[in-house]
CSV table of C-alpha atoms in Angstrom, one decimal:
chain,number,residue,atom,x,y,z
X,94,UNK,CA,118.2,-5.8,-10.4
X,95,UNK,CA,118.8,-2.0,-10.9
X,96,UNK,CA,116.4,0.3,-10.5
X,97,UNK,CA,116.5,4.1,-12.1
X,98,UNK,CA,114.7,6.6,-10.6
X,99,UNK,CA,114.1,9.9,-8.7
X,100,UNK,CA,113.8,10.2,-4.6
X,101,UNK,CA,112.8,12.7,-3.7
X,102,UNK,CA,112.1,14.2,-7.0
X,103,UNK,CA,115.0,15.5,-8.5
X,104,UNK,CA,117.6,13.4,-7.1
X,105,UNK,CA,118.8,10.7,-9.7
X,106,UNK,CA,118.5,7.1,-7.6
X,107,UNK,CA,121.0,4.4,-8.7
X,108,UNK,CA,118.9,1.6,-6.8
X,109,UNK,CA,120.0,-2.0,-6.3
X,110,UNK,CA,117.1,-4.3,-5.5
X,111,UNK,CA,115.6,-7.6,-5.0
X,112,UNK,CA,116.0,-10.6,-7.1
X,113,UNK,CA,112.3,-11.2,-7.0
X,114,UNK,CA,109.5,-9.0,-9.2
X,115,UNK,CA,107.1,-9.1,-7.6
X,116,UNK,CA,108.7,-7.8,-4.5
X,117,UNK,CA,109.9,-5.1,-6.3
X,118,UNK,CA,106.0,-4.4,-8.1
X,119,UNK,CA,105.2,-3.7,-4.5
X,120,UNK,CA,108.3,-1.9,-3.1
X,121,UNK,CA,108.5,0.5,-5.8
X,122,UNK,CA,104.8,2.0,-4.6
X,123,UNK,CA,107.0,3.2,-1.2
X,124,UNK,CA,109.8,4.4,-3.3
X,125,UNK,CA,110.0,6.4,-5.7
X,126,UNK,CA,106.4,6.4,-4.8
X,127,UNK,CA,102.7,5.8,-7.1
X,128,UNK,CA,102.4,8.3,-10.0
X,129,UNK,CA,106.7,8.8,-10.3
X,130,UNK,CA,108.8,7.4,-13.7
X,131,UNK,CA,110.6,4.0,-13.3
X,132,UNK,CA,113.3,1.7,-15.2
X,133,UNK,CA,114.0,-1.2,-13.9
X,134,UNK,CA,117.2,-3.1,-15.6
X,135,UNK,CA,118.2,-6.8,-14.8
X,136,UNK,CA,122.3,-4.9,-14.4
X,137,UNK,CA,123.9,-2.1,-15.5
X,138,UNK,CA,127.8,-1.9,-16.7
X,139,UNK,CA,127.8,1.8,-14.6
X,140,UNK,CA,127.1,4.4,-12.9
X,141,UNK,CA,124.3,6.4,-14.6
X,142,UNK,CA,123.5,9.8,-14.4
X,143,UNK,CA,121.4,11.2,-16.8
X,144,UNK,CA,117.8,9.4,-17.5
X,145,UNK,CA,115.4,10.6,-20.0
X,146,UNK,CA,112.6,9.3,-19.2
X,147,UNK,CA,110.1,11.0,-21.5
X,148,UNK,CA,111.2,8.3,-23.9
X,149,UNK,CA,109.2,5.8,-22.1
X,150,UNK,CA,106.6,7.7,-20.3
X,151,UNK,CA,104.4,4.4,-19.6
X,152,UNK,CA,106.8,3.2,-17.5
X,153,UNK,CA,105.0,4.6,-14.5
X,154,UNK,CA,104.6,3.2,-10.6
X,155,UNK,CA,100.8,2.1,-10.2
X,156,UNK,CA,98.8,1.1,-7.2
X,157,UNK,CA,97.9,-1.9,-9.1
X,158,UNK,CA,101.5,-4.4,-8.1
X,159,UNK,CA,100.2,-6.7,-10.9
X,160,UNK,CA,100.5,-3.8,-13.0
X,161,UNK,CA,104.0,-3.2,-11.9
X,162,UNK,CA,105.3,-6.4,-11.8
X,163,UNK,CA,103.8,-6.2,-15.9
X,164,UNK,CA,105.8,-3.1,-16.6
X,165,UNK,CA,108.8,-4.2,-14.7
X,166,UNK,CA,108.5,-7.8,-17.1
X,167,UNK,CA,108.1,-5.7,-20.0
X,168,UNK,CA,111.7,-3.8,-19.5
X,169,UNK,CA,113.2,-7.1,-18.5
X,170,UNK,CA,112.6,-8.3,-21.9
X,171,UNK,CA,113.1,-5.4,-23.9
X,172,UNK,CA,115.8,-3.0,-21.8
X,173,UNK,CA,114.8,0.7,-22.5
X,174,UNK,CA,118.9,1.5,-21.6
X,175,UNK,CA,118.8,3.8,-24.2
X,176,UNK,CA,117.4,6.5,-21.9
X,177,UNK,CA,120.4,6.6,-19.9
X,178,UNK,CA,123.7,8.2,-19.8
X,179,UNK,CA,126.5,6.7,-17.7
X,180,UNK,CA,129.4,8.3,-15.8
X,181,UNK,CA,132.8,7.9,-17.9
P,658,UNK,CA,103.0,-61.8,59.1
P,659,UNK,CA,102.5,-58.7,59.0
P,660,UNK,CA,99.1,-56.9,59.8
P,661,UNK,CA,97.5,-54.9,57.2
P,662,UNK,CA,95.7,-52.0,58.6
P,663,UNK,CA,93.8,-49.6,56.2
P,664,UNK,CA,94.6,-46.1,56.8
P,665,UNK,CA,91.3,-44.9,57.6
P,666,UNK,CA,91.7,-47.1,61.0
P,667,UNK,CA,94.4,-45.3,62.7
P,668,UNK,CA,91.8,-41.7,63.2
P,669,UNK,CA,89.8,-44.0,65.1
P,670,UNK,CA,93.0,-44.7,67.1
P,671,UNK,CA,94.7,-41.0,67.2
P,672,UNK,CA,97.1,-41.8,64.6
P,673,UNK,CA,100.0,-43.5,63.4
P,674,UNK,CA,101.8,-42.1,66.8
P,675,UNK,CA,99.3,-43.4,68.9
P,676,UNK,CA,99.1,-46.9,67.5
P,677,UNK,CA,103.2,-46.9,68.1
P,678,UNK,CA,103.0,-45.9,71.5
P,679,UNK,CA,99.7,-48.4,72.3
P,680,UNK,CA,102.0,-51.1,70.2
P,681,UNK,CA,104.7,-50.3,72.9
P,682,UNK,CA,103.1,-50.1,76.0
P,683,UNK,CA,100.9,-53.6,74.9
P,684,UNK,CA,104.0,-55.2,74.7
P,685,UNK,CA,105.3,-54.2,77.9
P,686,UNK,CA,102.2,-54.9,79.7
P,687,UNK,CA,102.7,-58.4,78.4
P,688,UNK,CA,106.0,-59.1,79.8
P,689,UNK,CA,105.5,-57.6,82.7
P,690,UNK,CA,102.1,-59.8,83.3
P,691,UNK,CA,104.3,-62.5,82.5
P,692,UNK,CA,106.1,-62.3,85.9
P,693,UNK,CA,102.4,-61.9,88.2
P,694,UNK,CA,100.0,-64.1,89.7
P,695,UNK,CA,96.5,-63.6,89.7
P,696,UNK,CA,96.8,-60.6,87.8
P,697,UNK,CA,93.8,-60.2,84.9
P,698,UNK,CA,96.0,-60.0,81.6
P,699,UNK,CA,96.3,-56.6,80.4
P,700,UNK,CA,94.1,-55.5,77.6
P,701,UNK,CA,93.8,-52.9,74.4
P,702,UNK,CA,92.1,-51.5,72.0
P,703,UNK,CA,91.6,-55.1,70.0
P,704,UNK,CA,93.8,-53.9,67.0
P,705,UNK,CA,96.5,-52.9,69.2
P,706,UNK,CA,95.9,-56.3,71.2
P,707,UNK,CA,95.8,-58.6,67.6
P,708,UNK,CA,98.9,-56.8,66.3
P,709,UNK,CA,100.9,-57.8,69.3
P,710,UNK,CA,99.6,-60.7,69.9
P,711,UNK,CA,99.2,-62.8,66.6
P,712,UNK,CA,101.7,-60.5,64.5
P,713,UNK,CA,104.4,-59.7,66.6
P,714,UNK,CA,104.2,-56.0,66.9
P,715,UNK,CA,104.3,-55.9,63.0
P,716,UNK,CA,101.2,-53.9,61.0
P,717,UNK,CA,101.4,-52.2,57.4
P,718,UNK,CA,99.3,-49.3,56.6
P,719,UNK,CA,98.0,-50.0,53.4
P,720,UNK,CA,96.0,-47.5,51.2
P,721,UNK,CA,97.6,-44.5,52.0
P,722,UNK,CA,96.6,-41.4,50.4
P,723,UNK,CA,98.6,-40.1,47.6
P,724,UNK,CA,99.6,-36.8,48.4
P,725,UNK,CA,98.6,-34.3,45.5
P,726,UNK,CA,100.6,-32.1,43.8
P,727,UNK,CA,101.6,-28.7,45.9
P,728,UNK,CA,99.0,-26.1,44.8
P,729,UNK,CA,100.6,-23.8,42.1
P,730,UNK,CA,102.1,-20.4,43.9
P,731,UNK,CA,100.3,-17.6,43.4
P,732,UNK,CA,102.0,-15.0,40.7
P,733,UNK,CA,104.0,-12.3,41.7
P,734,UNK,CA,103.0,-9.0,40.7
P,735,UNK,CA,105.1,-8.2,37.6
P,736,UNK,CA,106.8,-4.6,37.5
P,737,UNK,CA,105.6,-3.7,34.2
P,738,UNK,CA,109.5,-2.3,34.0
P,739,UNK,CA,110.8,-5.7,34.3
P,740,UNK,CA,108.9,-8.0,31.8
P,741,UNK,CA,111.2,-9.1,29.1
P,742,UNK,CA,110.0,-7.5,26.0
P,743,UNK,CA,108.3,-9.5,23.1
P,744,UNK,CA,110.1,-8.6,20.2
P,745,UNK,CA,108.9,-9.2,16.5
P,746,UNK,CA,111.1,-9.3,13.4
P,747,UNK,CA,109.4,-6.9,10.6
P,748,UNK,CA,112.7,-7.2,8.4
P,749,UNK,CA,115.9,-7.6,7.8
P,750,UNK,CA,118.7,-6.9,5.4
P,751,UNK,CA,122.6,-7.3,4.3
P,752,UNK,CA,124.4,-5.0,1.6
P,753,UNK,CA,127.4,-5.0,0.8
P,754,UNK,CA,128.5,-1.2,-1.1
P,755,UNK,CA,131.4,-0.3,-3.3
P,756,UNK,CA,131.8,3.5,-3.9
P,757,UNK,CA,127.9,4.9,-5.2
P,758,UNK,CA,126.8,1.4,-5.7
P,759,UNK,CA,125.2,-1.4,-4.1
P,760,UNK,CA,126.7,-4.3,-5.2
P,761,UNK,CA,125.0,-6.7,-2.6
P,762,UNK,CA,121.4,-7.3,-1.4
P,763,UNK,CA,120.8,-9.6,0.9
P,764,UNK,CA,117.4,-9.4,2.0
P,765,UNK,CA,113.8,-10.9,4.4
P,766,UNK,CA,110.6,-9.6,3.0
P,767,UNK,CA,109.8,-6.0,3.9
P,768,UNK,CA,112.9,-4.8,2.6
P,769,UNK,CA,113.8,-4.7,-1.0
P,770,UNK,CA,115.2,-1.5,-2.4
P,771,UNK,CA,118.9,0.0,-1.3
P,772,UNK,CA,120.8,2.6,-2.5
P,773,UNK,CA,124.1,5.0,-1.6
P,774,UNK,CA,122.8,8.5,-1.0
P,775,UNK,CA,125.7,10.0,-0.3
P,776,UNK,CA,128.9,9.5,0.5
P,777,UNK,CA,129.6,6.3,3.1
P,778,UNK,CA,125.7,6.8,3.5
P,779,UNK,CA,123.1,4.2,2.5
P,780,UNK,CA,119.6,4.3,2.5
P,781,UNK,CA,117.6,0.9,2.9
P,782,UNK,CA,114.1,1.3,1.9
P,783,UNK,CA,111.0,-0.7,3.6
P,784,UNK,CA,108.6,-2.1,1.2
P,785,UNK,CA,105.5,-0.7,2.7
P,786,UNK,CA,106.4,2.6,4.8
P,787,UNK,CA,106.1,1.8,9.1
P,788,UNK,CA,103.4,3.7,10.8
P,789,UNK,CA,106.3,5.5,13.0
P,790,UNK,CA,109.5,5.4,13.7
P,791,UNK,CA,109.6,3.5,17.2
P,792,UNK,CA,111.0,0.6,15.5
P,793,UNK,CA,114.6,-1.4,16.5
P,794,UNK,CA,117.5,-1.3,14.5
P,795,UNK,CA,120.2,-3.8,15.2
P,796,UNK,CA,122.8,-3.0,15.2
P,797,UNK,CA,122.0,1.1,16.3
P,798,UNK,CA,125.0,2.8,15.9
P,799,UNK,CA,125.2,5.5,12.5
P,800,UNK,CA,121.7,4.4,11.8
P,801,UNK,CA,118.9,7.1,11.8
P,802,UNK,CA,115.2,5.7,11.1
P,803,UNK,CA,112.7,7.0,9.0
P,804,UNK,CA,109.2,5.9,8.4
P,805,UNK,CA,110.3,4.9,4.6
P,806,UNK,CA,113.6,4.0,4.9
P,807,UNK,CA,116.4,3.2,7.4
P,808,UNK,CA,119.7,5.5,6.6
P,809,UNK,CA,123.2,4.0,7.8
P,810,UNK,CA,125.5,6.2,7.7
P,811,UNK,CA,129.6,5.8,8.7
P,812,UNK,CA,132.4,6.1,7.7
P,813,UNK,CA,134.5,3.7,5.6
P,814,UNK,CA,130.8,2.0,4.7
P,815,UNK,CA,131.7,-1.2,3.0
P,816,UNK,CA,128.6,-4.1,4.1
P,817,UNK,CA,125.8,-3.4,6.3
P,818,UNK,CA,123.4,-5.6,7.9
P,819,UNK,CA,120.7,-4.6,9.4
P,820,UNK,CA,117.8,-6.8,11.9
P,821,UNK,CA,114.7,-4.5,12.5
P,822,UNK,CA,112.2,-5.7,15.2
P,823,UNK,CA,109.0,-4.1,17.0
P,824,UNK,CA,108.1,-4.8,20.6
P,825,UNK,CA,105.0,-6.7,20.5
């Protein structure tokens, strides 16, 4: 899966990880860290770099891994890649 | 036939040895008696005198005691600088990159997020962060530790893998 985030805050992440979810609910706690925006996307077709990610300002890392491994699901199923821009 | 003697006899006798030599000079004692005239017979101790007489010099020492097994050494001190070290696994991982993307992850629990940070450089992130840095990296070379992440780092970066272990 790919992961979109920021680490350290302000530097756009292109992140590979893990097959599994629920590995990834817990990772995600260390990096980009509890409180810090997340999309999570099963692939990508590039490199991105541009994320808005005020259009999906739920999609936040919790404490609670359940809770990530929910949000995570959530994106699975419904891909929010319209907050991203891709290199050309 | 042969004379059974229990082992516990020959002490009374002075051994083994002893009972040989006895056995010996018995014998002798015999022959040359044999050649006398009023000469008393020689005598023995009686088990010396019934093994020569009625058995022909022949005995068996039955009941022997089994010898135990030797004691265990005592240790040597160990120099502390010597013991091999106990090593634990905490994690492992294989990537393989292409340009600003990680294309590959290979990976053991405790290690699930990877990305290129910069150029020929990858970051490899530890699910929960290590309480210090006095981990082992295999292999070491281009690979500085963190207590997040592991960053390899060299050039031409095309597949990394990666075995990190704590001495126990």
């Amino acid at each position: 899966m790919k992961l979109i985030c920021e680490y350290p805050p302000g530097n756009l992440r292109n992140v590979t990880t893990a097959a599994n979810v629920s590995a990834v609910a817990s990772a995600i706690k260390n990096m980009p860290g509890v409180g810090r925006p997340f999309l999570i996307f099963q692939s990508l077709p590039g490199q991105v770099v541009l994320v808005d990610f005020g259009r999906y300002p739920d999609y936040i890392v919790s404490s609670d891994v359940a809770q990530n491994a929910a949000l995570i699901q959530q994106m699975l199923d419904a891909s929010p890649i319209d907050a991203l821009t891709f290199a050309e | 036939m042969t004379r059974q003697i229990d082992h516990s006899w020959l002490e009374g006798i002075g051994g083994e040895d002893a009972l040989i030599g006895a056995i010996a000079a018995f014998s002798q004692a015999l022959v040359d008696h044999a050649g006398t005239v009023d000469v008393p017979a020689p005598t023995a101790h009686p088990l010396v005198e019934d093994i020569v007489r009625n058995h022909g010099g022949q005995y068996e020492i039955v009941n022997a005691p089994v010898p135990g097994p030797d004691p265990d050494p005592e240790p040597e001190p160990q120099d502390p600088l010597e013991r091999p070290l106990e090593l634990a696994q905490i994690a492992s991982a294989r990537l393989a990159i292409s340009g600003w993307d990680v294309i590959g992850l290979e990976r053991s629990p405790g290690m699930s997020l990877a990305f290129v940070a910069d150029v020929d450089t990858v970051w490899v992130f530890f699910d929960e962060p290590q309480s210090d840095t006095e981990y082992i990296v295999t292999p070491s070379d281009g690979v500085t530790k963190y207590t997040d992440y592991i960053e390899v780092s060299k050039p031409g970066l095309s597949a990394v893998s990666l075995i990190v272990q704590r001495v126990l």
